[in-house]
Short mmCIF file of C-alpha atoms in Angstrom, two decimals:
data_model
loop_
_atom_site.label_atom_id
_atom_site.label_comp_id
_atom_site.label_asym_id
_atom_site.label_seq_id
_atom_site.Cartn_x
_atom_site.Cartn_y
_atom_site.Cartn_z
CA ASP A 1 -3.66 -18.51 -7.92
CA ALA A 2 -5.59 -16.39 -5.42
CA MET A 3 -5.21 -12.85 -6.31
CA VAL A 4 -6.55 -9.29 -6.77
CA ILE A 5 -7.31 -8.06 -10.19
CA GLN A 6 -7.90 -4.77 -11.43
CA ASN A 7 -9.48 -3.64 -14.66
CA PRO A 8 -8.53 -1.76 -16.75
CA ARG A 9 -4.91 -1.44 -16.09
CA TYR A 10 -4.78 1.89 -17.95
CA GLN A 11 -7.84 4.22 -18.45
CA VAL A 12 -8.09 7.64 -20.20
CA THR A 13 -10.97 9.77 -19.55
CA GLN A 14 -12.03 13.27 -20.36
CA PHE A 15 -12.29 16.08 -17.88
CA GLY A 16 -15.63 15.87 -16.24
CA LYS A 17 -16.57 12.50 -17.78
CA PRO A 18 -17.54 9.85 -15.22
CA VAL A 19 -15.34 6.82 -14.96
CA THR A 20 -15.49 3.55 -12.89
CA LEU A 21 -12.55 1.29 -12.09
CA SER A 22 -13.08 -2.27 -11.07
CA CYS A 23 -11.42 -4.57 -8.54
CA SER A 24 -12.05 -8.23 -8.00
CA GLN A 25 -10.57 -10.80 -5.67
CA THR A 26 -10.40 -14.47 -5.33
CA LEU A 27 -9.04 -14.32 -1.71
CA ASN A 28 -12.42 -14.18 -0.26
CA HIS A 29 -11.14 -11.50 2.12
CA ASN A 30 -13.79 -9.33 3.94
CA VAL A 31 -12.00 -6.08 3.78
CA MET A 32 -11.28 -4.28 0.50
CA TYR A 33 -9.44 -0.88 0.26
CA TRP A 34 -9.15 1.72 -2.35
CA TYR A 35 -5.95 3.92 -2.51
CA GLN A 36 -4.98 6.85 -4.56
CA GLN A 37 -1.28 7.07 -5.60
CA LYS A 38 0.23 10.10 -7.33
CA SER A 39 3.57 9.92 -8.93
CA SER A 40 6.25 8.71 -6.49
CA GLN A 41 4.19 9.40 -3.60
CA ALA A 42 2.92 7.21 -0.77
CA PRO A 43 -0.50 5.56 -1.25
CA LYS A 44 -3.33 7.47 0.29
CA LEU A 45 -6.41 5.66 1.51
CA LEU A 46 -9.72 6.82 0.01
CA PHE A 47 -12.03 4.39 1.84
CA HIS A 48 -12.60 0.87 2.60
CA TYR A 49 -15.41 -1.86 3.11
CA TYR A 50 -15.52 -4.19 5.87
CA ASP A 51 -18.01 -6.60 4.26
CA LYS A 52 -20.86 -4.27 3.34
CA ASP A 53 -19.95 -1.58 5.80
CA PHE A 54 -18.48 1.56 4.00
CA ASN A 55 -15.85 3.63 5.62
CA ASN A 56 -14.91 6.93 4.08
CA GLU A 57 -11.70 8.81 4.99
CA ALA A 58 -12.51 12.22 6.20
CA ASP A 59 -10.60 14.12 3.38
CA THR A 60 -11.76 11.96 0.56
CA PRO A 61 -13.55 14.18 -1.96
CA ASP A 62 -17.25 13.64 -2.62
CA ASN A 63 -16.19 13.32 -6.15
CA PHE A 64 -15.06 9.76 -5.30
CA GLN A 65 -17.72 6.95 -4.58
CA SER A 66 -17.53 3.28 -4.09
CA ARG A 67 -19.79 0.29 -4.54
CA ARG A 68 -19.27 -3.36 -3.23
CA PRO A 69 -22.11 -5.53 -4.75
CA ASN A 70 -20.55 -8.68 -3.30
CA THR A 71 -17.45 -10.01 -1.31
CA SER A 72 -15.39 -10.35 -4.60
CA PHE A 73 -15.98 -7.02 -6.45
CA CYS A 74 -15.52 -3.47 -5.49
CA PHE A 75 -15.90 -0.43 -7.91
CA LEU A 76 -14.36 3.12 -7.61
CA ASP A 77 -16.50 5.68 -9.33
CA ILE A 78 -15.14 9.17 -10.06
CA ARG A 79 -18.20 11.22 -10.87
CA SER A 80 -16.50 14.20 -12.59
CA PRO A 81 -12.73 13.77 -12.95
CA GLY A 82 -10.57 16.57 -12.77
CA LEU A 83 -6.92 16.94 -13.88
CA GLY A 84 -5.90 16.47 -10.35
CA ASP A 85 -7.34 12.99 -10.22
CA ALA A 86 -4.78 11.58 -12.58
CA ALA A 87 -3.00 8.95 -10.38
CA MET A 88 -2.56 5.21 -9.86
CA TYR A 89 -5.47 3.73 -8.19
CA LEU A 90 -4.75 0.74 -5.99
CA CYS A 91 -7.14 -1.83 -4.68
CA ALA A 92 -6.17 -3.84 -1.81
CA THR A 93 -7.77 -6.79 0.53
CA SER A 94 -7.16 -8.09 3.98
CA THR A 95 -8.80 -10.64 6.07
CA THR A 96 -10.02 -8.57 9.00
CA THR A 97 -9.97 -4.97 9.86
CA SER A 98 -7.12 -5.53 12.37
CA VAL A 99 -4.87 -5.35 9.34
CA ARG A 100 -2.04 -7.78 9.05
CA GLU A 101 -0.62 -7.59 5.68
CA GLN A 102 -2.78 -6.23 2.80
CA TYR A 103 -2.73 -7.81 -0.66
CA PHE A 104 -2.60 -5.26 -3.65
CA GLY A 105 -3.70 -5.42 -7.11
CA PRO A 106 -1.70 -4.18 -9.92
CA GLY A 107 -3.26 -0.79 -10.17
CA THR A 108 -5.18 1.28 -12.57
CA ARG A 109 -3.35 4.27 -14.07
CA LEU A 110 -5.81 7.04 -14.71
CA THR A 111 -5.20 9.69 -17.23
CA VAL A 112 -7.51 12.65 -17.45
CA THR A 113 -7.30 14.69 -20.57
CA ALA B 1 -1.46 9.79 15.31
CA GLN B 2 0.48 6.88 14.00
CA SER B 3 3.28 7.60 11.45
CA VAL B 4 6.24 6.41 9.89
CA ALA B 5 9.22 8.58 8.33
CA GLN B 6 11.64 7.34 5.70
CA PRO B 7 14.32 10.04 5.68
CA GLU B 8 16.01 9.17 2.45
CA ASP B 9 14.36 9.69 -0.85
CA GLN B 10 16.73 7.62 -2.69
CA VAL B 11 19.41 5.13 -1.85
CA ASN B 12 22.07 3.89 -4.40
CA VAL B 13 23.98 0.78 -3.66
CA ALA B 14 26.43 -1.45 -5.85
CA GLU B 15 25.43 -4.75 -6.80
CA GLY B 16 26.67 -7.30 -4.27
CA ASN B 17 26.90 -4.81 -1.28
CA PRO B 18 24.64 -4.78 1.63
CA LEU B 19 21.81 -2.49 1.46
CA THR B 20 19.73 -0.46 4.24
CA VAL B 21 16.52 1.44 3.70
CA LYS B 22 15.63 3.47 6.76
CA CYS B 23 12.33 3.68 8.72
CA THR B 24 11.40 5.34 12.03
CA TYR B 25 8.09 5.26 13.48
CA SER B 26 5.84 7.21 15.95
CA VAL B 27 3.10 5.09 17.40
CA SER B 28 1.21 4.79 20.78
CA GLY B 29 1.04 1.37 22.08
CA ASN B 30 2.75 -1.61 20.33
CA PRO B 31 3.65 -0.94 16.69
CA TYR B 32 2.54 -3.19 13.89
CA LEU B 33 5.07 -2.43 11.09
CA PHE B 34 5.39 -3.42 7.50
CA TRP B 35 7.58 -3.23 4.39
CA TYR B 36 6.27 -3.28 0.85
CA VAL B 37 7.97 -2.91 -2.47
CA GLN B 38 6.51 -1.44 -5.69
CA TYR B 39 7.99 -1.99 -9.07
CA PRO B 40 7.18 0.41 -11.90
CA ASN B 41 3.55 0.64 -12.82
CA ARG B 42 2.62 -2.13 -10.35
CA GLY B 43 0.89 -2.62 -7.25
CA LEU B 44 2.59 -2.93 -3.69
CA GLN B 45 4.10 -6.30 -2.70
CA PHE B 46 4.27 -7.28 0.84
CA LEU B 47 7.84 -8.00 2.06
CA LEU B 48 7.67 -8.57 5.65
CA LYS B 49 6.00 -7.43 8.91
CA TYR B 50 6.79 -7.10 12.75
CA ILE B 51 3.77 -7.78 15.05
CA THR B 52 5.57 -9.21 18.09
CA GLY B 53 8.47 -11.42 19.08
CA ASP B 54 12.04 -11.47 17.63
CA ASN B 55 13.42 -8.18 16.65
CA LEU B 56 14.86 -9.57 13.48
CA VAL B 57 12.26 -10.26 10.92
CA LYS B 58 12.90 -12.25 7.83
CA GLY B 59 10.78 -11.74 4.67
CA SER B 60 10.63 -12.40 0.98
CA TYR B 61 13.61 -12.16 -1.56
CA GLY B 62 16.20 -12.32 1.05
CA PHE B 63 15.17 -9.15 2.78
CA GLU B 64 15.07 -8.61 6.58
CA ALA B 65 14.22 -5.81 8.90
CA GLU B 66 15.41 -5.03 12.40
CA PHE B 67 12.86 -3.73 14.91
CA ASN B 68 14.65 -1.35 17.49
CA LYS B 69 12.26 -0.18 20.15
CA SER B 70 14.69 2.26 21.88
CA GLN B 71 15.47 3.99 18.52
CA THR B 72 11.85 3.64 17.24
CA SER B 73 13.22 2.27 13.91
CA PHE B 74 12.42 -0.57 11.48
CA HIS B 75 15.19 -0.52 9.02
CA LEU B 76 15.05 -2.92 5.93
CA LYS B 77 18.25 -4.70 5.06
CA LYS B 78 19.70 -7.19 2.68
CA PRO B 79 23.17 -8.66 2.91
CA SER B 80 23.80 -8.64 -0.97
CA ALA B 81 21.85 -6.21 -3.43
CA LEU B 82 20.86 -7.46 -6.69
CA VAL B 83 19.89 -5.20 -9.64
CA SER B 84 16.52 -6.61 -9.54
CA ASP B 85 15.94 -5.13 -6.12
CA SER B 86 15.68 -1.69 -7.71
CA ALA B 87 12.24 -0.46 -6.84
CA LEU B 88 10.32 1.90 -4.59
CA TYR B 89 10.15 0.77 -1.05
CA PHE B 90 7.35 1.66 1.49
CA CYS B 91 7.47 1.43 5.14
CA ALA B 92 3.98 1.28 6.82
CA VAL B 93 2.37 1.21 10.28
CA ARG B 94 -1.07 -0.02 11.38
CA ALA B 95 -3.11 2.94 12.57
CA TYR B 96 -6.58 2.65 14.22
CA SER B 97 -9.19 4.50 11.92
CA GLY B 98 -12.20 4.28 14.29
CA ALA B 99 -15.21 1.99 14.56
CA GLY B 100 -12.84 -1.05 15.22
CA SER B 101 -11.22 -0.54 11.90
CA TYR B 102 -7.55 -0.11 11.19
CA GLN B 103 -5.57 0.97 8.18
CA LEU B 104 -1.97 1.30 6.99
CA THR B 105 -0.25 4.63 7.13
CA PHE B 106 2.58 4.58 4.63
CA GLY B 107 5.89 6.39 4.61
CA LYS B 108 6.62 8.55 1.44
CA GLY B 109 8.75 5.81 -0.06
CA THR B 110 12.41 5.37 -0.76
CA LYS B 111 13.69 4.58 -4.30
CA LEU B 112 16.32 2.00 -4.28
CA SER B 113 18.96 1.92 -7.23
CA VAL B 114 21.30 -1.04 -7.22
CA ILE B 115 24.07 -0.27 -9.72
CA PRO B 116 25.67 -3.18 -11.73
#
């Protein structure tokens, strides 16, 4: 089945230690998104790629970076995680930037110790 | 700015009873509206969308939503609730984010609990 896959599902990192979260998709969608979701809150868009074009939200901290080496994969890098970065990180895809529905992965829950 | 509001943090309903999860929107132009459901420790799953056309939209798992332009609402409904419907529900609106790009802006979510 075509899908959005996130690895790992659970990630524990230490305060200040860089961490990378991974997302892959078999849908061949040209848009990929990264959201941060804190407990029982709405997902907050961090950035998205339209093909190789990177679009950063104005309030996304510089501590968060992203890479998209090809259509299928997208990575979220947190350069120096703080305790406030503990959250669920959701990857999503859609066919065009006009946004019909988005397809979400299962998420990676990040714990910062 | 495009936004949606979900006025209820939690909705409790007895199994077998009809359920409604409320959403109101504020947009300029024609709204593109969505409902998503999230089960614990999982990603969001698409339920249904309103783009244009019939005001009553049917979606997955027996859910439907009614678009009401005069009341700027897009409430999610189901005629008979199941215990397995217990989850977090998000209403969302398409918002323009510049440079020809659009994004989804989510409401804060409503926790639905279906009581056996």
